[in-house]
Coordinates of C-alpha atoms and ligand atoms in Angstrom, one line a residue:
X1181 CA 99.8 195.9 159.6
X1182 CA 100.2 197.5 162.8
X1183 CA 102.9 200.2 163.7
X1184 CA 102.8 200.4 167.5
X1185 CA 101.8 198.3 170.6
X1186 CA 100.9 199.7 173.8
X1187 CA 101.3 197.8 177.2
X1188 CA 99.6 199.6 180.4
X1189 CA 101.0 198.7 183.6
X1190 CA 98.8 200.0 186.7
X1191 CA 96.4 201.6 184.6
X1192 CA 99.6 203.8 182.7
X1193 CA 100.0 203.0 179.0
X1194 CA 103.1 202.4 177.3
X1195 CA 103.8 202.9 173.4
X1196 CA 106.1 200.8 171.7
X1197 CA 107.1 200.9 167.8
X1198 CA 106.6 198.0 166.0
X1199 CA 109.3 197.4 163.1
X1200 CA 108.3 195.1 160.4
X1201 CA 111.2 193.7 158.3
X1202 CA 111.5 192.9 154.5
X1203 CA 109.4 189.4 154.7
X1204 CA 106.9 191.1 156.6
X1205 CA 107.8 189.8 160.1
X1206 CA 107.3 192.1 162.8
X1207 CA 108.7 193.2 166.6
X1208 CA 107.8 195.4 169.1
X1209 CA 111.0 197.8 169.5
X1210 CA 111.6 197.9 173.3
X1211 CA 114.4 199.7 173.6
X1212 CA 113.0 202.9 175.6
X1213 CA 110.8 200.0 177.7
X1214 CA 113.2 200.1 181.5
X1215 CA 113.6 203.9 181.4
X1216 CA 109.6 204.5 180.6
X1217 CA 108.2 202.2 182.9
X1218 CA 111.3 202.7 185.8
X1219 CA 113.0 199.7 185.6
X1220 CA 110.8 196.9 184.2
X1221 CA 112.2 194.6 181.5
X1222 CA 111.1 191.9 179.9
X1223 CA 112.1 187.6 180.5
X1224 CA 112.2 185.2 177.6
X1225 CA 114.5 181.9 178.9
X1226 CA 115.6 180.7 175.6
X1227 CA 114.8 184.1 173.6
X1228 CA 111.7 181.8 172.4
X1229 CA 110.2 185.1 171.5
X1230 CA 113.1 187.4 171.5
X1231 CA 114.7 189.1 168.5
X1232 CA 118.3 190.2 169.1
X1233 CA 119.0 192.2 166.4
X1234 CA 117.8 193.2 162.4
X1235 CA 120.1 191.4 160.0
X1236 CA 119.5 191.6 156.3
X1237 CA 121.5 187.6 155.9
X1238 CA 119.1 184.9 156.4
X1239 CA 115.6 184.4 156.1
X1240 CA 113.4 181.4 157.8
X1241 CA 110.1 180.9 157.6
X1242 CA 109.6 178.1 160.4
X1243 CA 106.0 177.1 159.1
X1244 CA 106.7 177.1 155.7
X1245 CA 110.0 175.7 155.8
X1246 CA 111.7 178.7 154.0
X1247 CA 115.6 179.1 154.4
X1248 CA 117.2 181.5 151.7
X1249 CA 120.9 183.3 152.2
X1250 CA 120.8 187.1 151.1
X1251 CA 117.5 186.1 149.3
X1252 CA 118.5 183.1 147.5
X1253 CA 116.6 179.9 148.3
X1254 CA 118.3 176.9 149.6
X1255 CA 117.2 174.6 146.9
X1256 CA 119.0 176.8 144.2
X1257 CA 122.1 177.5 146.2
X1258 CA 122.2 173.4 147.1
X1259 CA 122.3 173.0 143.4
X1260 CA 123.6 175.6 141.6
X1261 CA 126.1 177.4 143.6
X1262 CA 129.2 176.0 145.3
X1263 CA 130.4 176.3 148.6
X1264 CA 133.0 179.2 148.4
X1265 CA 130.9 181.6 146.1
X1266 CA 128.2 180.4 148.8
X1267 CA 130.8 181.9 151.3
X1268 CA 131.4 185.3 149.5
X1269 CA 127.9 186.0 149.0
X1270 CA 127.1 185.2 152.6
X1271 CA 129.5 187.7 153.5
X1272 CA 129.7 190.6 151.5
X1273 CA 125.7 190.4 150.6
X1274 CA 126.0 189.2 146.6
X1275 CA 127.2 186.6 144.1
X1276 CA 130.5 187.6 143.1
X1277 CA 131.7 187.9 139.6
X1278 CA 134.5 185.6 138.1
X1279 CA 137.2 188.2 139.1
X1280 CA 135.3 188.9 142.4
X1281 CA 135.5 185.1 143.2
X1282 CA 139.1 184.6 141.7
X1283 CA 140.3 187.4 143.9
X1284 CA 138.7 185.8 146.8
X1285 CA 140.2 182.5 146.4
X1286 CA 143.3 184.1 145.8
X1287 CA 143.6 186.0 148.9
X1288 CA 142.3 183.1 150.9
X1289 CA 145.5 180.3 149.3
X1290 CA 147.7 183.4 150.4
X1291 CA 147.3 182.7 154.0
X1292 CA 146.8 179.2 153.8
X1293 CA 150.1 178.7 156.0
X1294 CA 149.4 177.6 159.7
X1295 CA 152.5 178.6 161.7
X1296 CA 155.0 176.2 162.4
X1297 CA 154.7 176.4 166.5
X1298 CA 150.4 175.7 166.2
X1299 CA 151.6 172.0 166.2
X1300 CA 153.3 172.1 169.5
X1301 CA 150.2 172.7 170.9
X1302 CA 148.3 170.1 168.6
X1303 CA 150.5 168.0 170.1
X1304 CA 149.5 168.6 173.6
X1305 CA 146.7 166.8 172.9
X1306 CA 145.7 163.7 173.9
X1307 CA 144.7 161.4 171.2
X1308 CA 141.2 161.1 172.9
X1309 CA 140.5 164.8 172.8
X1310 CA 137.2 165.2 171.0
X1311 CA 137.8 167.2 167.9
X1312 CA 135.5 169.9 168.4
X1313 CA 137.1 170.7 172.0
X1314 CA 141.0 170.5 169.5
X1315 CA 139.4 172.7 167.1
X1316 CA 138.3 175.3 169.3
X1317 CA 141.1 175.8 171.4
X1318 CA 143.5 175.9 168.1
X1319 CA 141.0 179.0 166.8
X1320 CA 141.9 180.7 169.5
X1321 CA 145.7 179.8 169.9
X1322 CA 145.2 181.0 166.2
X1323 CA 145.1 184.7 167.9
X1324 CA 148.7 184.6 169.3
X1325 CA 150.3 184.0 165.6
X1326 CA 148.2 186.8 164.0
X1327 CA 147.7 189.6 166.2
X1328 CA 146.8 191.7 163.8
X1329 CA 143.4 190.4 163.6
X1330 CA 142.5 191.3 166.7
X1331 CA 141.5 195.1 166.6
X1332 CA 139.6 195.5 163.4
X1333 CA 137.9 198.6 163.0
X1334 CA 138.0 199.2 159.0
X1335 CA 136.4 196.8 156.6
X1336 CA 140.0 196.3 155.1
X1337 CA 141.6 195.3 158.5
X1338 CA 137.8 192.6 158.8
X1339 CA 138.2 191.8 155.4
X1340 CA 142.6 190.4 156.4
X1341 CA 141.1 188.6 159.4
X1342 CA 138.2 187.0 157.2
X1343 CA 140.6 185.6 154.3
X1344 CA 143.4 184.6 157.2
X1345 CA 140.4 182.5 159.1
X1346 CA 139.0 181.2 156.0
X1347 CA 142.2 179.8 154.8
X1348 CA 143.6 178.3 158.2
X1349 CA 140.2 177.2 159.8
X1350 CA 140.1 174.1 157.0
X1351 CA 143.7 173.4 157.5
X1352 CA 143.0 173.1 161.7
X1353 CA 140.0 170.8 161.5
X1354 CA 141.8 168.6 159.3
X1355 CA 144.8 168.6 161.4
X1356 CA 142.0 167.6 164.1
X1357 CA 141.0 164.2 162.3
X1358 CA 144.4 163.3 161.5
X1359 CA 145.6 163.8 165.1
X1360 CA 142.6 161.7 165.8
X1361 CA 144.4 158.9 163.1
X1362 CA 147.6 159.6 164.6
X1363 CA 148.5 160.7 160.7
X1364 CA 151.4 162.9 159.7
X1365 CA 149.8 166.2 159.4
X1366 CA 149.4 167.5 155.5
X1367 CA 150.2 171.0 154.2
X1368 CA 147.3 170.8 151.4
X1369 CA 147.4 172.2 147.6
X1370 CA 146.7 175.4 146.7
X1371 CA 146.6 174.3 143.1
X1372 CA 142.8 172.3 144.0
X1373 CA 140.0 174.1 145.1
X1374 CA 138.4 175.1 148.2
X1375 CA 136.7 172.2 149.5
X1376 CA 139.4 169.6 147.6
X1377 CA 142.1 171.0 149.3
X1378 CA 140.2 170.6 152.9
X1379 CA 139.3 167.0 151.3
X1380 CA 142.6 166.4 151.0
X1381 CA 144.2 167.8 153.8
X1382 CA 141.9 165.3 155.5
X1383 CA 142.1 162.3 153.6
X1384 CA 145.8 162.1 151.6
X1385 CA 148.0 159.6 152.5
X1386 CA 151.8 160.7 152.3
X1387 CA 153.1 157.6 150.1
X1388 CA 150.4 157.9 147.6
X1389 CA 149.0 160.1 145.4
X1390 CA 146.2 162.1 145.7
X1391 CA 142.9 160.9 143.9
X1392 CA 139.5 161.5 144.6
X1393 CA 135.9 160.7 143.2
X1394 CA 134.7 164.1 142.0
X1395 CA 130.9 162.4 143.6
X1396 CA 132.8 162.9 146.9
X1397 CA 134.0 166.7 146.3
X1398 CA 130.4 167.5 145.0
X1399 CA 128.9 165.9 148.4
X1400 CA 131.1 167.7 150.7
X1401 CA 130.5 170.9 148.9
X1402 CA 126.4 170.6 149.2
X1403 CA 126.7 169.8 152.8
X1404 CA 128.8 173.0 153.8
X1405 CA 126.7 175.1 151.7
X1406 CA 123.5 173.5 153.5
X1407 CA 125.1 174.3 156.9
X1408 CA 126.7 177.6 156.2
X1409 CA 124.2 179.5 158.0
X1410 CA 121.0 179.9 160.2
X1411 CA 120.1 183.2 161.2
X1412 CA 120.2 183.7 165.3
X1413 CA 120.7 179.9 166.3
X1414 CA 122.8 179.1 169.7
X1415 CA 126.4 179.7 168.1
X1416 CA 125.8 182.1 165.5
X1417 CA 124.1 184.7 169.0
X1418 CA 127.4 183.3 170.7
X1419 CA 129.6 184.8 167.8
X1420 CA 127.8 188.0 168.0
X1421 CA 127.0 188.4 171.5
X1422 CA 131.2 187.1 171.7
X1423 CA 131.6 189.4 169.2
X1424 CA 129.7 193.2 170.6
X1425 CA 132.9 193.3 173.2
X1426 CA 135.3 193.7 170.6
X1427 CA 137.2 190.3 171.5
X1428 CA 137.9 190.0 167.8
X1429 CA 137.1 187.2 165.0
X1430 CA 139.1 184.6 166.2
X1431 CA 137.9 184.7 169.5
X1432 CA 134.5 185.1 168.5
X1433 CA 134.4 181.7 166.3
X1434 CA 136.2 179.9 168.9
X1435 CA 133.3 180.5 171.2
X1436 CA 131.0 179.8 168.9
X1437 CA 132.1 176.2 168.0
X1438 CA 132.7 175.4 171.6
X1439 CA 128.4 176.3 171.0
X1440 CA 128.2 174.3 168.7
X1441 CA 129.4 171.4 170.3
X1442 CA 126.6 170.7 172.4
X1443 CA 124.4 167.8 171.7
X1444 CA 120.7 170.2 171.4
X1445 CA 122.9 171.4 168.6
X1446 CA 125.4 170.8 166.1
X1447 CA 126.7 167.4 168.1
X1448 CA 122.9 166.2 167.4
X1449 CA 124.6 165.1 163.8
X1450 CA 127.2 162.9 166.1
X1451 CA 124.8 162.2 168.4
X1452 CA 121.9 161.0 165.5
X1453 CA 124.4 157.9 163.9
X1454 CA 124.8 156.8 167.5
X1455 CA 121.4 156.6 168.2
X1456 CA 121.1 154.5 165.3
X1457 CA 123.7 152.5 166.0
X1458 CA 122.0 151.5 168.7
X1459 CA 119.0 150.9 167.6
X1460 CA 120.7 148.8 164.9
X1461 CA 122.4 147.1 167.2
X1462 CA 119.4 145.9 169.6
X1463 CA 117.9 144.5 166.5
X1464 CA 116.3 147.5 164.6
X1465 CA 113.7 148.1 167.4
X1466 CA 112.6 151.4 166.5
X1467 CA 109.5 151.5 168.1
X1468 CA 111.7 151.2 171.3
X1469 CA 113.4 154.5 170.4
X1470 CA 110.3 156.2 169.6
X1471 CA 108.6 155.0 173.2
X1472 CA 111.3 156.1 175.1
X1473 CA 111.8 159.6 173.1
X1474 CA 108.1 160.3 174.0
X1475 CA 108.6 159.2 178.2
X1476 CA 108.8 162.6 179.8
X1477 CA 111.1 160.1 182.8
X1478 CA 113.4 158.8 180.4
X1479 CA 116.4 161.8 179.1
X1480 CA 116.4 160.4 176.2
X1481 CA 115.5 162.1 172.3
X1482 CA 114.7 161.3 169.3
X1483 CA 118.3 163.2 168.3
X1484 CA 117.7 165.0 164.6
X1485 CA 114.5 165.5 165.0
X1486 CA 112.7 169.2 166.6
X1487 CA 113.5 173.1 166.0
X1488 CA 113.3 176.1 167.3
X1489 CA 112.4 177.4 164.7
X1490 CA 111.0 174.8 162.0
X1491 CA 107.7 173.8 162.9
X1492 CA 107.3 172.1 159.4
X1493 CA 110.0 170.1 157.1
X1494 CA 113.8 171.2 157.5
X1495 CA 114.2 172.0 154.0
X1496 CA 117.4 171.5 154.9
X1497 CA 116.6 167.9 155.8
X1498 CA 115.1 167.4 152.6
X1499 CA 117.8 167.9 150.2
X1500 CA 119.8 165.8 152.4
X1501 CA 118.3 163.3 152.4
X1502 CA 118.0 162.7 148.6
X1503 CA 121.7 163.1 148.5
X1504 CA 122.1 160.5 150.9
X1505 CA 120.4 158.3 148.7
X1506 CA 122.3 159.9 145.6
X1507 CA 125.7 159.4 147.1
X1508 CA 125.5 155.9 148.8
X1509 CA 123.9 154.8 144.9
X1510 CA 127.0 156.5 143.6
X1511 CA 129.7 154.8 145.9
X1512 CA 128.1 151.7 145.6
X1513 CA 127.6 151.8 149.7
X1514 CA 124.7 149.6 151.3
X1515 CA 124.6 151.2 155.0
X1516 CA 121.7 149.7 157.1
X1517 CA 121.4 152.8 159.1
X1518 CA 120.0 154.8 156.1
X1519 CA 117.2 152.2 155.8
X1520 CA 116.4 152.7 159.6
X1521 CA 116.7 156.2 159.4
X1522 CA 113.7 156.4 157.2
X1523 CA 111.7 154.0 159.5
X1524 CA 111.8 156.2 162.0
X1525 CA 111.0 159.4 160.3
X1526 CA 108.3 157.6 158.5
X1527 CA 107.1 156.1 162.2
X1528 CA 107.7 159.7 163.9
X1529 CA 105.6 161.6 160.7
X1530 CA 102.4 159.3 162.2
X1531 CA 102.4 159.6 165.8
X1532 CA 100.4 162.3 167.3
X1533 CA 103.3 163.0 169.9
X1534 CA 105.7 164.1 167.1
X1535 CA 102.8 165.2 164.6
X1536 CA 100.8 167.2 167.7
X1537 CA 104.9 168.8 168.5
X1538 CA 105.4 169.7 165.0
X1539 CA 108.6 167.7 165.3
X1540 CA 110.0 167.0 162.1
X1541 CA 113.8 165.3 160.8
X1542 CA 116.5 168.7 161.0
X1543 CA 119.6 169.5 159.4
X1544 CA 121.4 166.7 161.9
X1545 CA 119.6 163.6 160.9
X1546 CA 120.7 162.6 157.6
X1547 CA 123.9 164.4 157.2
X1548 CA 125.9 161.5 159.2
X1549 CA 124.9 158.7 156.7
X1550 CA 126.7 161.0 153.9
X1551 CA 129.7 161.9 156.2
X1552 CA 129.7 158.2 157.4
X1553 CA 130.3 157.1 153.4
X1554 CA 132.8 159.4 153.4
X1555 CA 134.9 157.6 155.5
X1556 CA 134.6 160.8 158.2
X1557 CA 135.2 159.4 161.7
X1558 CA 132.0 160.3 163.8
X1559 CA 133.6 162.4 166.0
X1560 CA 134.4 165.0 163.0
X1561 CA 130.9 165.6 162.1
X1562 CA 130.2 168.5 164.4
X1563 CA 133.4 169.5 162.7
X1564 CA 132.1 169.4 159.1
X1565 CA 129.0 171.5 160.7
X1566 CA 131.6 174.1 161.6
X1567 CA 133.7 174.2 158.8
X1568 CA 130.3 174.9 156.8
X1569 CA 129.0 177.3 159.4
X1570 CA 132.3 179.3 159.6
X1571 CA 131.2 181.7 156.7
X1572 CA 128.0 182.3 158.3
X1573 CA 129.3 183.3 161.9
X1574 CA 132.2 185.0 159.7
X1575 CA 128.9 186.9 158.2
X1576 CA 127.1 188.0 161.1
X1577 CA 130.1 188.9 162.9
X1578 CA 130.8 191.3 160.7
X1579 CA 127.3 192.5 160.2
X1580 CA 127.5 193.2 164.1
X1581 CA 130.7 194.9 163.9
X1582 CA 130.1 197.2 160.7
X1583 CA 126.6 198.2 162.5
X1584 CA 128.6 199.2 165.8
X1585 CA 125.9 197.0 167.8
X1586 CA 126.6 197.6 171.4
X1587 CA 127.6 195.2 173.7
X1588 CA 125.0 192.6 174.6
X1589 CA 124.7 192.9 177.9
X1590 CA 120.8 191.1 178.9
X1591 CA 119.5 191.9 182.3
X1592 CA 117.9 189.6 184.8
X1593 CA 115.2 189.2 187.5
X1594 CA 116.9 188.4 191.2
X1595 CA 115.5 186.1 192.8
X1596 CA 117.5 185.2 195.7
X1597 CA 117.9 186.6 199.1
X1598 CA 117.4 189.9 200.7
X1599 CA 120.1 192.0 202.3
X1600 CA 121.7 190.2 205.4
X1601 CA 124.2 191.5 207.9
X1602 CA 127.6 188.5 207.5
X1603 CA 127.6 185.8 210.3
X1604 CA 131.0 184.9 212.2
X1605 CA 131.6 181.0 211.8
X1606 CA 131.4 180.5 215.1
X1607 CA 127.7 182.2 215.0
X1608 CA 127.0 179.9 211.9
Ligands
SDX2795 C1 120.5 172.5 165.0 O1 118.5 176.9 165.9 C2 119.0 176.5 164.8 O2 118.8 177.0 163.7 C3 119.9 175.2 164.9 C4 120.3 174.6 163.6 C5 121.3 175.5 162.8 O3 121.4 175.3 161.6 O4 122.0 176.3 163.5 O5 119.2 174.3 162.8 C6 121.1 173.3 163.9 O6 120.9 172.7 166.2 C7 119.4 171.6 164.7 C8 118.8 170.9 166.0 C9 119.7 169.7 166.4 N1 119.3 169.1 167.7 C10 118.7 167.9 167.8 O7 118.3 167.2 166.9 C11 118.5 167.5 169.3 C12 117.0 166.9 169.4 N2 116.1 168.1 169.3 C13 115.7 168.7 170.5 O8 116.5 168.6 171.6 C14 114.9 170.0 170.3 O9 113.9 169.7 169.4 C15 115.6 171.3 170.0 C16 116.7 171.6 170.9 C17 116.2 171.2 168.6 C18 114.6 172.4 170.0 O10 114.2 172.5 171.3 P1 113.0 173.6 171.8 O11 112.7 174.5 170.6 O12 113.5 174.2 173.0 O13 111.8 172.7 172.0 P2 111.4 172.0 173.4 O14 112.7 171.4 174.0 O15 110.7 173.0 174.2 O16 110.4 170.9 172.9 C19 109.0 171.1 172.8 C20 108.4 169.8 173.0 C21 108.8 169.2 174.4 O17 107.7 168.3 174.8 P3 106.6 168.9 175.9 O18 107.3 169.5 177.0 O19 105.8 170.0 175.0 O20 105.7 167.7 176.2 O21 108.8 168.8 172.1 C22 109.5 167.8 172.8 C23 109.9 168.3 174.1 O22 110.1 167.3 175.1 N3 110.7 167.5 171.9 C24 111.2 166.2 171.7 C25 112.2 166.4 170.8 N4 112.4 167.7 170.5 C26 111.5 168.4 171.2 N5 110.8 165.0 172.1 C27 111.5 163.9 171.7 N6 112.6 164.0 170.8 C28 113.0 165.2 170.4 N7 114.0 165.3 169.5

């Protein structure tokens, strides 16, 4: 493989190292590039082609349809692990032992308390404030009642402000939905586990006890470990780039879920039931859908289906969709939208415009039939994405931090006008 790249510019030639990582993907390092050639840089709008750092997390393969965390595929983790060991290894780079894990957990239930005064400023909130824009702005206020997790320099002080956002982060997004009920907010268990206790801090009712099918638990606890991360995607480089200028954790994942938000990205999960709501609605018309999707004047998407990065099957897509189908069997739920669903990936798999695209069903377009038959409003998917992608960004933040990256500071070409001497208004 090769181990340098030159680029000549005006007949002068340039040498460049080119690194190759542990799955034998390679970039030209051009980090000496402006000072050798006197101020030239490169342009990439949407980093199509751009690494922005080396991180030893995730690993894609976009044509083979490849996602492993810290070397473990996706398929094994979807059925083996569970979402908070999932979290730990993510993190700290291995499976933990039972004590390793117990600890964990442990530390995380000891900062399960979300200050009293958080809810005066839940309660600012209008009843029609979208959940993501509620859950963003409480990460933040998050900042103001622990302090100390702003300047983190030592893995000990990370490691405080990683088990203090893991344990309040499940606690504000459920607060989120039930402001969105208008339900009395609850205070959780610290007797149930991770992903009950968020389950229930969600779903209990105040005059009733708390009971749930363990089908329901298991779903919720695939899904988060299928979103938990993703390498560079739009949020995660928000975190980091967030991140490099020290702004602390907190600040850093509030950023990143206002990223997150956005329909191109983790709303496309909101965004996907919608669109089949619609096309439910105007009679199951999908070849409507797909003819507008493909009409270069008409905005709209085929939402849940492209990547970046995936040029093949979302394995990620995959295994949701057979636990769609696992679930809804298991609940005893008929929902039409599953059935339309698969007529439209089964459409879009045969026409050349998706097939010549390499456009194929992501993460985003099953996961809403599973939240939908778990009675989650459609408004808290983009939620559930970020409560399964907070150990991920929690990951590569600290990755970033612990490798004292510099700040990202990308440059620019300028493209307007030329120095001008300032005009009077009456000379204007
Ligand atoms: C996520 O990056 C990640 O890893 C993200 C994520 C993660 O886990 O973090 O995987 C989660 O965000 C998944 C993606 C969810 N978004 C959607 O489902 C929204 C619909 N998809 C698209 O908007 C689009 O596919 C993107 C945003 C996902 C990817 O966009 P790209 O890579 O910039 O591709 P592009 O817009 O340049 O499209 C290439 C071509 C274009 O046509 P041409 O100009 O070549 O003729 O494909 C077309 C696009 O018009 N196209 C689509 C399409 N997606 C791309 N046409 C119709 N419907 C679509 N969904």
């Amino acid at each position: 493989m090769a181990d340098k790249a030159t680029l000549t510019i005006d007949g002068k030639s340039y040498e460049f190292p080119i690194i190759t990582g542990t799955e034998k993907e390679q970039a030209i390092d051009i980090k000496t590039l402006r000072g050798a050639t006197g101020g030239i840089t490169t342009i990439d709008p949407g980093y199509k082609n751009t690494g922005s750092c080396e991180s030893a997390i995730t690993f894609l393969d976009g044509e083979k349809g490849i996602l492993r965390y810290r070397g473990y595929s996706i398929e094994e983790l979807a059925e083996k692990a569970d979402f908070l060991e999932t979290a730990y290894l993510l993190i700290f780079g291995e499976l933990p032992t039972k004590q390793q894990l117990d600890k964990f957990h442990a530390d995380i239930k000891s900062e399960s308390h979300v200050d009293e005064d958080m809810k005066k400023i839940l309660d600012g909130f209008p009843k029609s404030a979208h959940p993501m824009g509620v859950l963003s702005a409480l990460t933040s206020a998050l900042i103001a009642f622990n302090p100390s997790t702003v300047n983190v320099d030592s893995e000990e002080d990370m490691y405080a402000a990683i088990v203090k956002l893991l344990a309040k982060f499940p606690v504000l997004a459920a607060w989120a939905m039930r402001k969105k009920k208008s339900q009395p907010l609850d205070y959780g268990d610290n007797s149930l586990g991770y992903v009950e206790n968020f389950h229930k801090m969600m779903f209990a009712k105040p005059n009733e006890e708390y009971k749930v099918d363990k089908a329901v638990i298991e779903a919720i606890d695939k899904l988060l470990i299928l979103h938990a991360d993703h390498e560079q995607n739009c949020s995660t480089s928000t975190v980091r780039i967030v991140g490099s200028s020290h702004a602390g954790l907190f600040a850093s994942i509030s950023a990143g879920i206002s990223a997150l938000w956005g329909p191109l990205h983790g709303g496309a999960n909101q965004a996907v039931i919608e669109m089949l709501e619609a096309i439910k609605e105007d009679g199951g018309d999908t070849k409507k859908y797909m003819a507008k999707a493909k009409d270069k004047e008409d905005p709209f998407r085929l939402m849940g289906f492209g990547h970046r990065v995936y040029k093949n099957f979302d394995p990620r897509a995959k295994i949701i969709k057979v636990a769609a189908d696992d679930v809804l069997t298991q609940l005893g739920i008929e929902d039409p939208v599953l059935d339309i669903a698969k007529g439209l990936e089964k459409e879009a798999l045969e026409d050349p415009y998706f097939v010549d695209r390499k456009l194929y069903p992501n993460v985003d377009f099953y996961s809403g039939i599973i939240y939908r038959a778990l009675d989650i409003p459609v408004e808290m998917f983009t939620v559930m994405f970020a409560v399964g992608r907070l150990p991920g960004w929690i990951a590569q933040w600290r990755e970033m931090r612990l490798g004292k990256e510099p700040i990202g500071r990308p440059r620019q070409v300028y493209t307007g006008e030329n120095l001008r001497s300032f005009k009077e208004v009456s000379e204007r």
